[in-house]
Amino acid sequence: MKLESIRKRKRLLLEVQILLAVVLILAIAMPLLLPAFRLKILGRILSLAIVALGIDLIWGYTGLLSLGHGIFFALGGYAFAMYLNLQLPQGQLPEFFSLYGVSKLPWFWQPFYSFPFTMVAIILIPGIVAGLLGYLIFRNRIRGVYFSILTQAALLVFFNFFNGQQKLINGTNGLKTDTQAIFGVLASSAGAQIAFYEFTILLVVLTYLLCRWLTSGRFGRLLVAIRDDEVRTRFSGYDPTGFKVLVFAISGAIAGISGALYTVQTGIITPKAMDVAFSIEMVIWVAVGGRATLVGPIIGTLLVRWAQTLLSERFPEVWLFFQGALFLIVVTVLPDGILGGLNQLRSQLGFRPRLVTYPSIEEAPEVQKEREEIG
């Protein structure tokens, strides 16, 4: 027991050291090494890594494959864009309203004059929508492929709804943020973009630590138990419905934060953020990096999105084939993702695995200890 405790401390210390090193490289070295254009791309990719962490939380640890996370991503983006579009002289309306003959600001825009309200809304609105959607699905004990189909169907409903709201949110044209100001500074200016980049790094770290905390204790073991055998978990005295609704709501809130950061670094948010292909791509990032690792989704997002950027620049007509080939290789050769493959390689070479990819509740040290005590 004492030896296991020492090992845990060593692993925790190593994890902290690696995390600090990565943060220092991203926050200090990259702004000095990369041109502004490339740094902005890196900032966008890091913001997408946040939504990948949320998907890993529900898919890798809870076994819920969501194909509709673009809903929550877009809601966070629209919330922040609405605030930025209201940073105008008193009495003026965002420019697009005049195109459709709207002379009075719609009632649901009014609260977004407030910056504190907007920051809360970026988290709460996607979280509440995810919680309500999850409750409607999970209370009927819908799971597996049916859950995935329903989340994608919900995504299509939201996509079509937002597309048709020309007078309220500019419909297919979306809301621009690059020409708006925040605290008196143009959102697209170099100084503001650097600030958004550094803030994105901070939120990636905080989101990682939140997911690490949620999955490392009893709550995390319960999520894995629900994923591995929900029926047995229910017969053990737990109600999986409440836990699945909670973790789905948390994942939705995380996606909202990601959407807000991505929007302000891209310069616009449109219903295309709720495109089916984009939500599926989020799942690909997690699969490539490795499910239930937390580090894997970040690596997968960086790898896939950066490769997409470079390949689309050099091979604009065929880069999608490269992306598809990468996913097929990972699924067929490395079904547990890159980190899972590294873990298997370490095991074959005789090393003790450090990374647990898609862990089973049966392998948990606490479960094995309880069995020994009962036996």
Tab-separated table of N, CA, C and O in Angstrom, residues 257-301:
chain	number	residue	atom	x	y	z
A	257	ILE	N	-17.637	26.786	-23.771
A	257	ILE	CA	-16.409	27.563	-23.561
A	257	ILE	C	-15.517	27.475	-24.795
A	257	ILE	O	-14.961	28.475	-25.266
A	258	SER	N	-15.399	26.272	-25.329
A	258	SER	CA	-14.592	26.068	-26.533
A	258	SER	C	-15.128	26.888	-27.697
A	258	SER	O	-14.366	27.537	-28.423
A	259	GLY	N	-16.460	26.893	-27.865
A	259	GLY	CA	-17.060	27.637	-28.964
A	259	GLY	C	-16.831	29.131	-28.857
A	259	GLY	O	-16.587	29.806	-29.866
A	260	ALA	N	-16.905	29.662	-27.639
A	260	ALA	CA	-16.676	31.099	-27.443
A	260	ALA	C	-15.253	31.486	-27.806
A	260	ALA	O	-15.020	32.491	-28.493
A	261	LEU	N	-14.289	30.703	-27.372
A	261	LEU	CA	-12.882	30.994	-27.659
A	261	LEU	C	-12.574	30.840	-29.143
A	261	LEU	O	-11.825	31.630	-29.729
A	262	TYR	N	-13.163	29.822	-29.764
A	262	TYR	CA	-12.929	29.602	-31.190
A	262	TYR	C	-13.523	30.734	-32.016
A	262	TYR	O	-12.916	31.206	-32.977
A	263	THR	N	-14.711	31.184	-31.625
A	263	THR	CA	-15.400	32.252	-32.359
A	263	THR	C	-14.588	33.537	-32.366
A	263	THR	O	-14.408	34.172	-33.418
A	264	VAL	N	-14.078	33.926	-31.210
A	264	VAL	CA	-13.394	35.212	-31.114
A	264	VAL	C	-12.020	35.159	-31.792
A	264	VAL	O	-11.468	36.203	-32.146
A	265	GLN	N	-11.476	33.964	-31.989
A	265	GLN	CA	-10.191	33.848	-32.688
A	265	GLN	C	-10.368	33.564	-34.183
A	265	GLN	O	-9.411	33.666	-34.946
A	266	THR	N	-11.591	33.213	-34.567
A	266	THR	CA	-11.895	33.000	-35.983
A	266	THR	C	-12.459	34.259	-36.614
A	266	THR	O	-12.238	34.535	-37.789
A	267	GLY	N	-13.224	35.020	-35.822
A	267	GLY	CA	-13.781	36.267	-36.312
A	267	GLY	C	-15.235	36.189	-36.701
A	267	GLY	O	-15.834	37.198	-37.080
A	268	ILE	N	-15.845	35.000	-36.602
A	268	ILE	CA	-17.246	34.851	-36.998
A	268	ILE	C	-17.791	33.543	-36.441
A	268	ILE	O	-17.045	32.580	-36.238
A	269	ILE	N	-19.106	33.527	-36.196
A	269	ILE	CA	-19.799	32.297	-35.822
A	269	ILE	C	-21.031	32.182	-36.707
A	269	ILE	O	-21.803	33.145	-36.855
A	270	THR	N	-21.214	31.051	-37.359
A	270	THR	CA	-22.359	30.809	-38.233
A	270	THR	C	-22.953	29.447	-37.880
A	270	THR	O	-22.353	28.667	-37.138
A	271	PRO	N	-24.134	29.144	-38.429
A	271	PRO	CA	-24.706	27.809	-38.191
A	271	PRO	C	-23.833	26.669	-38.693
A	271	PRO	O	-24.077	25.512	-38.340
A	272	LYS	N	-22.820	26.966	-39.512
A	272	LYS	CA	-21.905	25.919	-39.982
A	272	LYS	C	-21.206	25.225	-38.824
A	272	LYS	O	-20.730	24.099	-38.966
A	273	ALA	N	-21.139	25.898	-37.660
A	273	ALA	CA	-20.557	25.262	-36.483
A	273	ALA	C	-21.391	24.069	-36.038
A	273	ALA	O	-20.913	23.217	-35.287
A	274	MET	N	-22.658	24.017	-36.495
A	274	MET	CA	-23.536	22.897	-36.176
A	274	MET	C	-23.651	21.934	-37.354
A	274	MET	O	-24.603	21.153	-37.425
A	275	ASP	N	-22.697	22.007	-38.246
A	275	ASP	CA	-22.659	21.071	-39.359
A	275	ASP	C	-22.361	19.670	-38.847
A	275	ASP	O	-21.546	19.484	-37.933
A	276	VAL	N	-23.017	18.674	-39.424
A	276	VAL	CA	-22.843	17.284	-38.972
A	276	VAL	C	-21.389	16.846	-39.079
A	276	VAL	O	-20.839	16.199	-38.170
A	277	ALA	N	-20.735	17.202	-40.179
A	277	ALA	CA	-19.349	16.778	-40.398
A	277	ALA	C	-18.420	17.321	-39.317
A	277	ALA	O	-17.478	16.630	-38.891
A	278	PHE	N	-18.684	18.541	-38.841
A	278	PHE	CA	-17.827	19.138	-37.816
A	278	PHE	C	-17.964	18.399	-36.488
A	278	PHE	O	-16.968	18.158	-35.794
A	279	SER	N	-19.174	18.002	-36.122
A	279	SER	CA	-19.376	17.263	-34.875
A	279	SER	C	-18.745	15.874	-34.955
A	279	SER	O	-18.217	15.368	-33.958
A	280	ILE	N	-18.799	15.276	-36.135
A	280	ILE	CA	-18.142	13.971	-36.308
A	280	ILE	C	-16.629	14.129	-36.223
A	280	ILE	O	-15.927	13.276	-35.670
A	281	GLU	N	-16.119	15.237	-36.760
A	281	GLU	CA	-14.678	15.491	-36.703
A	281	GLU	C	-14.197	15.603	-35.260
A	281	GLU	O	-13.089	15.161	-34.930
A	282	MET	N	-15.024	16.166	-34.374
A	282	MET	CA	-14.657	16.255	-32.962
A	282	MET	C	-14.401	14.861	-32.382
A	282	MET	O	-13.470	14.657	-31.593
A	283	VAL	N	-15.244	13.910	-32.784
A	283	VAL	CA	-15.087	12.530	-32.315
A	283	VAL	C	-13.799	11.929	-32.862
A	283	VAL	O	-13.098	11.169	-32.168
A	284	ILE	N	-13.457	12.283	-34.101
A	284	ILE	CA	-12.231	11.767	-34.714
A	284	ILE	C	-11.011	12.206	-33.921
A	284	ILE	O	-10.079	11.417	-33.706
A	285	TRP	N	-10.992	13.463	-33.446
A	285	TRP	CA	-9.843	13.944	-32.670
A	285	TRP	C	-9.620	13.073	-31.439
A	285	TRP	O	-8.492	12.716	-31.125
A	286	VAL	N	-10.714	12.734	-30.774
A	286	VAL	CA	-10.612	11.917	-29.555
A	286	VAL	C	-10.161	10.508	-29.901
A	286	VAL	O	-9.315	9.927	-29.212
A	287	ALA	N	-10.712	9.939	-30.973
A	287	ALA	CA	-10.353	8.583	-31.376
A	287	ALA	C	-8.884	8.489	-31.771
A	287	ALA	O	-8.201	7.513	-31.448
A	288	VAL	N	-8.396	9.497	-32.476
A	288	VAL	CA	-6.998	9.485	-32.915
A	288	VAL	C	-6.055	9.571	-31.721
A	288	VAL	O	-5.067	8.838	-31.635
A	289	GLY	N	-6.351	10.447	-30.778
A	289	GLY	CA	-5.472	10.608	-29.627
A	289	GLY	C	-5.554	9.462	-28.634
A	289	GLY	O	-4.548	9.028	-28.079
A	290	GLY	N	-6.756	8.963	-28.422
A	290	GLY	CA	-6.943	7.880	-27.461
A	290	GLY	C	-8.023	8.221	-26.451
A	290	GLY	O	-7.926	9.226	-25.748
A	291	ARG	N	-9.063	7.392	-26.395
A	291	ARG	CA	-10.165	7.644	-25.479
A	291	ARG	C	-9.768	7.387	-24.027
A	291	ARG	O	-8.904	6.562	-23.747
A	292	ALA	N	-10.438	8.112	-23.141
A	292	ALA	CA	-10.260	7.951	-21.695
A	292	ALA	C	-8.816	8.152	-21.262
A	292	ALA	O	-8.315	7.462	-20.375
A	293	THR	N	-8.144	9.103	-21.888
A	293	THR	CA	-6.773	9.433	-21.485
A	293	THR	C	-6.629	10.905	-21.124
A	293	THR	O	-5.671	11.278	-20.453
A	294	LEU	N	-7.553	11.744	-21.600
A	294	LEU	CA	-7.553	13.189	-21.417
A	294	LEU	C	-6.416	13.868	-22.178
A	294	LEU	O	-6.621	14.876	-22.851
A	295	VAL	N	-5.215	13.316	-22.074
A	295	VAL	CA	-4.101	13.860	-22.860
A	295	VAL	C	-4.302	13.538	-24.340
A	295	VAL	O	-4.001	14.349	-25.213
A	296	GLY	N	-4.826	12.352	-24.615
A	296	GLY	CA	-5.018	11.903	-25.986
A	296	GLY	C	-5.849	12.841	-26.834
A	296	GLY	O	-5.456	13.172	-27.964
A	297	PRO	N	-7.017	13.280	-26.368
A	297	PRO	CA	-7.814	14.202	-27.180
A	297	PRO	C	-7.090	15.495	-27.533
A	297	PRO	O	-7.282	16.033	-28.628
A	298	ILE	N	-6.274	16.005	-26.614
A	298	ILE	CA	-5.511	17.224	-26.904
A	298	ILE	C	-4.501	16.949	-28.012
A	298	ILE	O	-4.383	17.717	-28.979
A	299	ILE	N	-3.779	15.827	-27.888
A	299	ILE	CA	-2.805	15.451	-28.914
A	299	ILE	C	-3.497	15.194	-30.248
A	299	ILE	O	-3.034	15.630	-31.308
A	300	GLY	N	-4.626	14.484	-30.203
A	300	GLY	CA	-5.362	14.185	-31.427
A	300	GLY	C	-5.853	15.434	-32.126
A	300	GLY	O	-5.772	15.546	-33.352
A	301	THR	N	-6.356	16.400	-31.352
A	301	THR	CA	-6.829	17.656	-31.944
A	301	THR	C	-5.685	18.425	-32.593
A	301	THR	O	-5.810	18.918	-33.719
